[in-house]
Amino acid sequence: MPQSTALLTLMLAALPALAFAESAPLQPPGSPAQPSQSATEGKPWSVTLGLGVVYGSLYEGSAERKLFPLPTIEATYYNWSLGFDGLRYHFIDTEKFAMGAGVGYDFGRKDSKLPKNRRGLGDVKGGAAVSLFAQYYPLDALGLSLDATQSYGDSDSLLITVGAGSGFPLYGESLIGDIGISAIWADDAHMRSYYSVSPQQSARSGLRRFTAESGIKSANLSAGVTYVISERWAWSLNGSVEILQGDAADSPVVEGDTQPFVASMLTYTF
């Protein structure tokens, strides 16, 4: 799920489910801004619709950036949620600790989406992705997270993400800030699929041969601000930087090891 030529999954790779402050969960850039509590108080469900734009890389490791429109929808029903992370269910959900599982989709990578000087690597077909996650809140404004995602496409890979984040008021209850940091570990299967260059791929693409092995593949930093316009309307501005590490950064597939993303989003919750 986090590895995709689709912009949405690249954003997830950059900022996977960091931690949640008690007042407002931290979100990937472009995710729906948090509604005021009165908009959803007493309801077993809520739906947030959003429309925004995001500026970022075409694929993980790309040196080219583009501006994309980004419509979103996020829904919750009791302990169920559906949004950027796919469909998720919380087995445990308390003030200090949460744990659950989810299912989503790994979109893979299209060879045709790579720049011309890197084509010939072949497609990495996508498939289902299953995750287990836990979140711990030692302080009201500090959250720690752990997420393990197993995908079942061509890469058949495992990603483990650890993160920390904080949400805090900037001006009363109408202006809320958040910051986060995370790191992603990838197994051999993932690194081979996305960052290695086999002899056959080298002959087709002209890239040098390269074998990528398991390890920390990226470190991620994020910051954002949300302005609560009214009970149902909110506007958010989010930014993140993913910095590729180790074999991911050294791979000839990668044009640039620093991947910035900026997103602006207007949302409505009912």
Tab-separated table of C-alpha atoms in Angstrom:
chain	number	residue	atom	x	y	z
A	1	MET	CA	0.000	0.000	0.000
A	2	PRO	CA	2.628	2.656	0.874
A	3	GLN	CA	4.641	2.036	-2.326
A	4	SER	CA	2.817	3.320	-5.369
A	5	THR	CA	3.211	5.517	-8.364
A	6	ALA	CA	-0.154	6.888	-7.320
A	7	LEU	CA	0.327	10.091	-5.369
A	8	LEU	CA	-2.002	9.014	-2.582
A	9	THR	CA	0.118	6.028	-1.570
A	10	LEU	CA	3.315	8.019	-1.860
A	11	MET	CA	1.875	10.378	0.698
A	12	LEU	CA	1.170	7.463	2.968
A	13	ALA	CA	4.733	6.317	2.606
A	14	ALA	CA	5.910	9.766	3.572
A	15	LEU	CA	3.606	10.076	6.599
A	16	PRO	CA	2.155	6.776	7.670
A	17	ALA	CA	-0.313	7.034	10.570
A	18	LEU	CA	1.932	8.894	12.940
A	19	ALA	CA	0.602	9.399	16.414
A	20	PHE	CA	-2.633	10.873	17.549
A	21	ALA	CA	-2.943	13.691	20.027
A	22	GLU	CA	-5.890	13.321	22.349
A	23	SER	CA	-7.697	16.285	20.786
A	24	ALA	CA	-6.972	15.723	17.086
A	25	PRO	CA	-5.267	12.932	15.156
A	26	LEU	CA	-2.287	13.798	13.031
A	27	GLN	CA	-2.916	13.093	9.351
A	28	PRO	CA	-0.933	12.600	6.159
A	29	PRO	CA	-0.715	15.720	3.986
A	30	GLY	CA	-3.984	16.233	2.223
A	31	SER	CA	-6.052	14.181	4.630
A	32	PRO	CA	-9.305	15.661	5.851
A	33	ALA	CA	-8.900	18.303	8.530
A	34	GLN	CA	-10.399	17.412	11.864
A	35	PRO	CA	-13.958	18.625	12.501
A	36	SER	CA	-15.002	20.268	15.712
A	37	GLN	CA	-16.291	17.823	18.298
A	38	SER	CA	-19.796	19.308	18.123
A	39	ALA	CA	-20.082	18.286	14.462
A	40	THR	CA	-19.964	14.597	15.344
A	41	GLU	CA	-20.927	14.537	19.034
A	42	GLY	CA	-23.489	11.841	19.850
A	43	LYS	CA	-23.233	10.200	16.425
A	44	PRO	CA	-21.973	6.625	15.856
A	45	TRP	CA	-20.702	7.729	12.450
A	46	SER	CA	-19.181	10.719	10.653
A	47	VAL	CA	-18.197	11.478	7.071
A	48	THR	CA	-15.656	14.060	5.947
A	49	LEU	CA	-15.454	15.225	2.333
A	50	GLY	CA	-12.482	17.223	1.145
A	51	LEU	CA	-11.095	18.928	-1.928
A	52	GLY	CA	-7.562	20.179	-2.189
A	53	VAL	CA	-4.297	20.258	-4.086
A	54	VAL	CA	-0.959	18.629	-3.392
A	55	TYR	CA	2.517	19.341	-4.750
A	56	GLY	CA	4.940	16.434	-4.704
A	57	SER	CA	7.037	13.812	-6.476
A	58	LEU	CA	5.694	11.649	-9.307
A	59	TYR	CA	7.034	8.508	-7.598
A	60	GLU	CA	9.237	7.727	-4.627
A	61	GLY	CA	12.744	8.736	-5.660
A	62	SER	CA	11.645	11.053	-8.477
A	63	ALA	CA	13.335	14.419	-8.978
A	64	GLU	CA	10.267	15.759	-10.828
A	65	ARG	CA	7.453	17.476	-8.895
A	66	LYS	CA	3.922	18.250	-9.997
A	67	LEU	CA	0.737	19.854	-8.698
A	68	PHE	CA	-2.205	17.447	-8.423
A	69	PRO	CA	-5.865	17.875	-7.457
A	70	LEU	CA	-6.823	15.756	-4.463
A	71	PRO	CA	-10.457	14.909	-3.648
A	72	THR	CA	-10.866	12.915	-0.425
A	73	ILE	CA	-13.448	11.095	1.641
A	74	GLU	CA	-13.047	9.716	5.150
A	75	ALA	CA	-15.732	7.916	7.139
A	76	THR	CA	-15.969	6.452	10.638
A	77	TYR	CA	-18.568	4.149	12.194
A	78	TYR	CA	-18.028	3.167	15.825
A	79	ASN	CA	-14.584	1.448	15.776
A	80	TRP	CA	-14.443	1.252	11.961
A	81	SER	CA	-12.795	3.809	9.704
A	82	LEU	CA	-12.330	4.159	5.954
A	83	GLY	CA	-9.884	6.625	4.450
A	84	PHE	CA	-6.245	7.080	3.441
A	85	ASP	CA	-5.200	3.942	5.318
A	86	GLY	CA	-7.941	1.797	3.749
A	87	LEU	CA	-10.479	0.026	5.948
A	88	ARG	CA	-9.445	-0.203	9.611
A	89	TYR	CA	-10.908	-1.580	12.828
A	90	HIS	CA	-9.809	-0.768	16.388
A	91	PHE	CA	-9.888	-3.792	18.714
A	92	ILE	CA	-8.853	-1.515	21.573
A	93	ASP	CA	-9.512	2.221	21.687
A	94	THR	CA	-8.891	4.000	24.990
A	95	GLU	CA	-7.555	7.425	25.972
A	96	LYS	CA	-4.009	6.066	26.320
A	97	PHE	CA	-3.820	3.096	23.970
A	98	ALA	CA	-5.277	1.887	20.669
A	99	MET	CA	-4.706	-1.266	18.635
A	100	GLY	CA	-6.265	-2.618	15.491
A	101	ALA	CA	-5.961	-4.100	12.013
A	102	GLY	CA	-6.687	-2.920	8.521
A	103	VAL	CA	-6.784	-3.836	4.868
A	104	GLY	CA	-5.842	-1.611	1.948
A	105	TYR	CA	-4.195	-1.785	-1.443
A	106	ASP	CA	-0.596	-1.592	-2.646
A	107	PHE	CA	-0.797	0.091	-6.058
A	108	GLY	CA	2.663	-1.095	-7.129
A	109	ARG	CA	4.686	0.845	-9.687
A	110	LYS	CA	4.156	1.342	-13.422
A	111	ASP	CA	7.249	1.266	-15.619
A	112	SER	CA	5.558	3.791	-17.913
A	113	LYS	CA	5.404	6.311	-15.037
A	114	LEU	CA	9.174	6.308	-14.605
A	115	PRO	CA	11.297	8.890	-16.445
A	116	LYS	CA	12.578	7.759	-19.843
A	117	ASN	CA	16.119	7.263	-18.571
A	118	ARG	CA	14.836	4.760	-15.991
A	119	ARG	CA	12.331	2.748	-17.972
A	120	GLY	CA	12.933	-0.938	-18.615
A	121	LEU	CA	12.679	-1.972	-14.958
A	122	GLY	CA	9.237	-3.502	-15.559
A	123	ASP	CA	6.000	-3.113	-13.635
A	124	VAL	CA	5.624	-3.974	-9.965
A	125	LYS	CA	2.016	-5.171	-9.812
A	126	GLY	CA	-0.061	-4.160	-6.844
A	127	GLY	CA	-2.193	-6.233	-4.527
A	128	ALA	CA	-3.926	-6.356	-1.170
A	129	ALA	CA	-2.126	-5.010	1.903
A	130	VAL	CA	-2.892	-6.106	5.472
A	131	SER	CA	-1.738	-4.113	8.481
A	132	LEU	CA	-1.561	-4.310	12.261
A	133	PHE	CA	-1.115	-1.095	14.212
A	134	ALA	CA	-0.807	0.229	17.752
A	135	GLN	CA	-0.820	3.758	19.162
A	136	TYR	CA	0.195	4.850	22.650
A	137	TYR	CA	-0.379	8.286	24.183
A	138	PRO	CA	1.981	8.854	27.142
A	139	LEU	CA	0.926	12.534	27.225
A	140	ASP	CA	-2.181	14.376	26.054
A	141	ALA	CA	-0.269	16.063	23.234
A	142	LEU	CA	2.160	13.246	22.404
A	143	GLY	CA	1.521	9.980	20.614
A	144	LEU	CA	3.737	7.045	19.634
A	145	SER	CA	2.843	4.596	16.883
A	146	LEU	CA	3.862	1.243	15.411
A	147	ASP	CA	2.506	-0.109	12.114
A	148	ALA	CA	3.346	-3.346	10.249
A	149	THR	CA	1.995	-3.731	6.697
A	150	GLN	CA	2.282	-6.886	4.583
A	151	SER	CA	1.471	-6.491	0.875
A	152	TYR	CA	0.582	-9.357	-1.470
A	153	GLY	CA	1.387	-7.960	-4.922
A	154	ASP	CA	4.557	-8.578	-6.920
A	155	SER	CA	6.676	-7.185	-4.104
A	156	ASP	CA	5.074	-9.425	-1.438
A	157	SER	CA	6.781	-7.193	1.069
A	158	LEU	CA	6.744	-6.130	4.708
A	159	LEU	CA	7.049	-2.527	5.910
A	160	ILE	CA	7.348	-1.579	9.592
A	161	THR	CA	6.838	2.048	10.589
A	162	VAL	CA	7.567	3.665	13.943
A	163	GLY	CA	6.519	7.244	14.612
A	164	ALA	CA	5.908	10.006	17.110
A	165	GLY	CA	3.706	13.056	16.780
A	166	SER	CA	2.121	15.928	18.630
A	167	GLY	CA	-0.982	18.061	18.129
A	168	PHE	CA	-1.305	21.401	19.948
A	169	PRO	CA	-3.442	24.580	19.930
A	170	LEU	CA	-1.951	27.628	18.229
A	171	TYR	CA	-4.819	30.047	18.811
A	172	GLY	CA	-7.695	28.934	21.017
A	173	GLU	CA	-9.675	26.025	19.577
A	174	SER	CA	-9.810	27.378	16.037
A	175	LEU	CA	-6.155	27.018	15.018
A	176	ILE	CA	-4.382	23.695	15.642
A	177	GLY	CA	-0.813	22.722	14.796
A	178	ASP	CA	0.820	19.318	14.487
A	179	ILE	CA	4.309	17.908	13.985
A	180	GLY	CA	5.510	14.359	13.439
A	181	ILE	CA	8.513	12.154	12.749
A	182	SER	CA	8.696	8.544	11.597
A	183	ALA	CA	10.992	5.924	10.091
A	184	ILE	CA	10.181	3.005	7.772
A	185	TRP	CA	11.977	-0.372	7.739
A	186	ALA	CA	11.587	-2.538	4.618
A	187	ASP	CA	12.351	-6.236	4.126
A	188	ASP	CA	14.475	-7.790	1.348
A	189	ALA	CA	11.461	-8.463	-0.893
A	190	HIS	CA	10.406	-4.825	-0.862
A	191	MET	CA	13.907	-3.504	-1.459
A	192	ARG	CA	14.506	-5.931	-4.339
A	193	SER	CA	11.219	-4.988	-6.013
A	194	TYR	CA	11.627	-1.211	-5.841
A	195	TYR	CA	15.338	-0.465	-5.570
A	196	SER	CA	17.369	-3.363	-7.013
A	197	VAL	CA	18.439	-3.552	-10.679
A	198	SER	CA	18.862	-7.096	-12.005
A	199	PRO	CA	21.162	-7.950	-14.971
A	200	GLN	CA	18.079	-8.131	-17.248
A	201	GLN	CA	16.750	-4.789	-15.992
A	202	SER	CA	20.195	-3.254	-16.391
A	203	ALA	CA	20.373	-4.374	-20.040
A	204	ARG	CA	16.918	-2.896	-20.796
A	205	SER	CA	17.251	0.366	-18.869
A	206	GLY	CA	20.960	1.151	-19.056
A	207	LEU	CA	21.164	1.483	-15.268
A	208	ARG	CA	23.985	-0.176	-13.392
A	209	ARG	CA	23.299	-3.433	-11.580
A	210	PHE	CA	22.390	-3.005	-7.956
A	211	THR	CA	21.247	-5.256	-5.119
A	212	ALA	CA	19.236	-3.596	-2.359
A	213	GLU	CA	18.840	-5.328	1.001
A	214	SER	CA	16.536	-4.918	3.988
A	215	GLY	CA	16.975	-1.957	6.313
A	216	ILE	CA	15.716	1.509	7.191
A	217	LYS	CA	14.546	2.888	3.843
A	218	SER	CA	13.353	6.365	4.865
A	219	ALA	CA	13.006	8.955	7.610
A	220	ASN	CA	10.020	11.280	7.498
A	221	LEU	CA	9.267	14.710	8.974
A	222	SER	CA	5.909	16.490	8.881
A	223	ALA	CA	4.224	19.655	10.092
A	224	GLY	CA	0.790	21.133	9.565
A	225	VAL	CA	-1.821	23.614	10.646
A	226	THR	CA	-5.622	23.296	10.685
A	227	TYR	CA	-8.038	26.219	10.871
A	228	VAL	CA	-11.507	25.269	12.126
A	229	ILE	CA	-13.746	27.660	10.185
A	230	SER	CA	-17.044	26.507	11.687
A	231	GLU	CA	-18.722	23.487	13.232
A	232	ARG	CA	-18.465	21.565	9.951
A	233	TRP	CA	-15.889	23.379	7.807
A	234	ALA	CA	-12.107	23.299	8.213
A	235	TRP	CA	-9.022	24.189	6.182
A	236	SER	CA	-5.593	22.583	6.521
A	237	LEU	CA	-2.097	23.140	5.204
A	238	ASN	CA	0.374	20.276	5.591
A	239	GLY	CA	3.949	19.625	4.560
A	240	SER	CA	6.310	16.684	4.783
A	241	VAL	CA	9.779	15.620	3.744
A	242	GLU	CA	10.758	11.987	3.181
A	243	ILE	CA	14.512	11.365	3.160
A	244	LEU	CA	15.512	8.009	1.666
A	245	GLN	CA	18.150	6.067	3.581
A	246	GLY	CA	20.666	3.271	3.004
A	247	ASP	CA	20.244	1.146	-0.126
A	248	ALA	CA	17.093	3.077	-1.094
A	249	ALA	CA	19.085	6.317	-1.298
A	250	ASP	CA	21.998	4.615	-3.101
A	251	SER	CA	19.841	2.852	-5.702
A	252	PRO	CA	20.306	3.891	-9.360
A	253	VAL	CA	16.501	3.836	-9.639
A	254	VAL	CA	16.366	6.936	-7.416
A	255	GLU	CA	16.901	10.399	-8.908
A	256	GLY	CA	16.676	12.289	-5.637
A	257	ASP	CA	16.722	11.012	-2.047
A	258	THR	CA	14.741	13.972	-0.635
A	259	GLN	CA	11.010	13.877	-1.353
A	260	PRO	CA	8.948	16.960	-0.352
A	261	PHE	CA	5.132	17.133	-0.266
A	262	VAL	CA	2.854	20.113	0.405
A	263	ALA	CA	-0.951	19.909	0.500
A	264	SER	CA	-3.838	22.296	1.103
A	265	MET	CA	-7.338	20.964	1.827
A	266	LEU	CA	-10.823	22.304	2.504
A	267	THR	CA	-13.157	19.836	4.235
A	268	TYR	CA	-16.783	19.474	5.248
A	269	THR	CA	-17.913	17.017	7.966
A	270	PHE	CA	-21.402	15.698	8.633
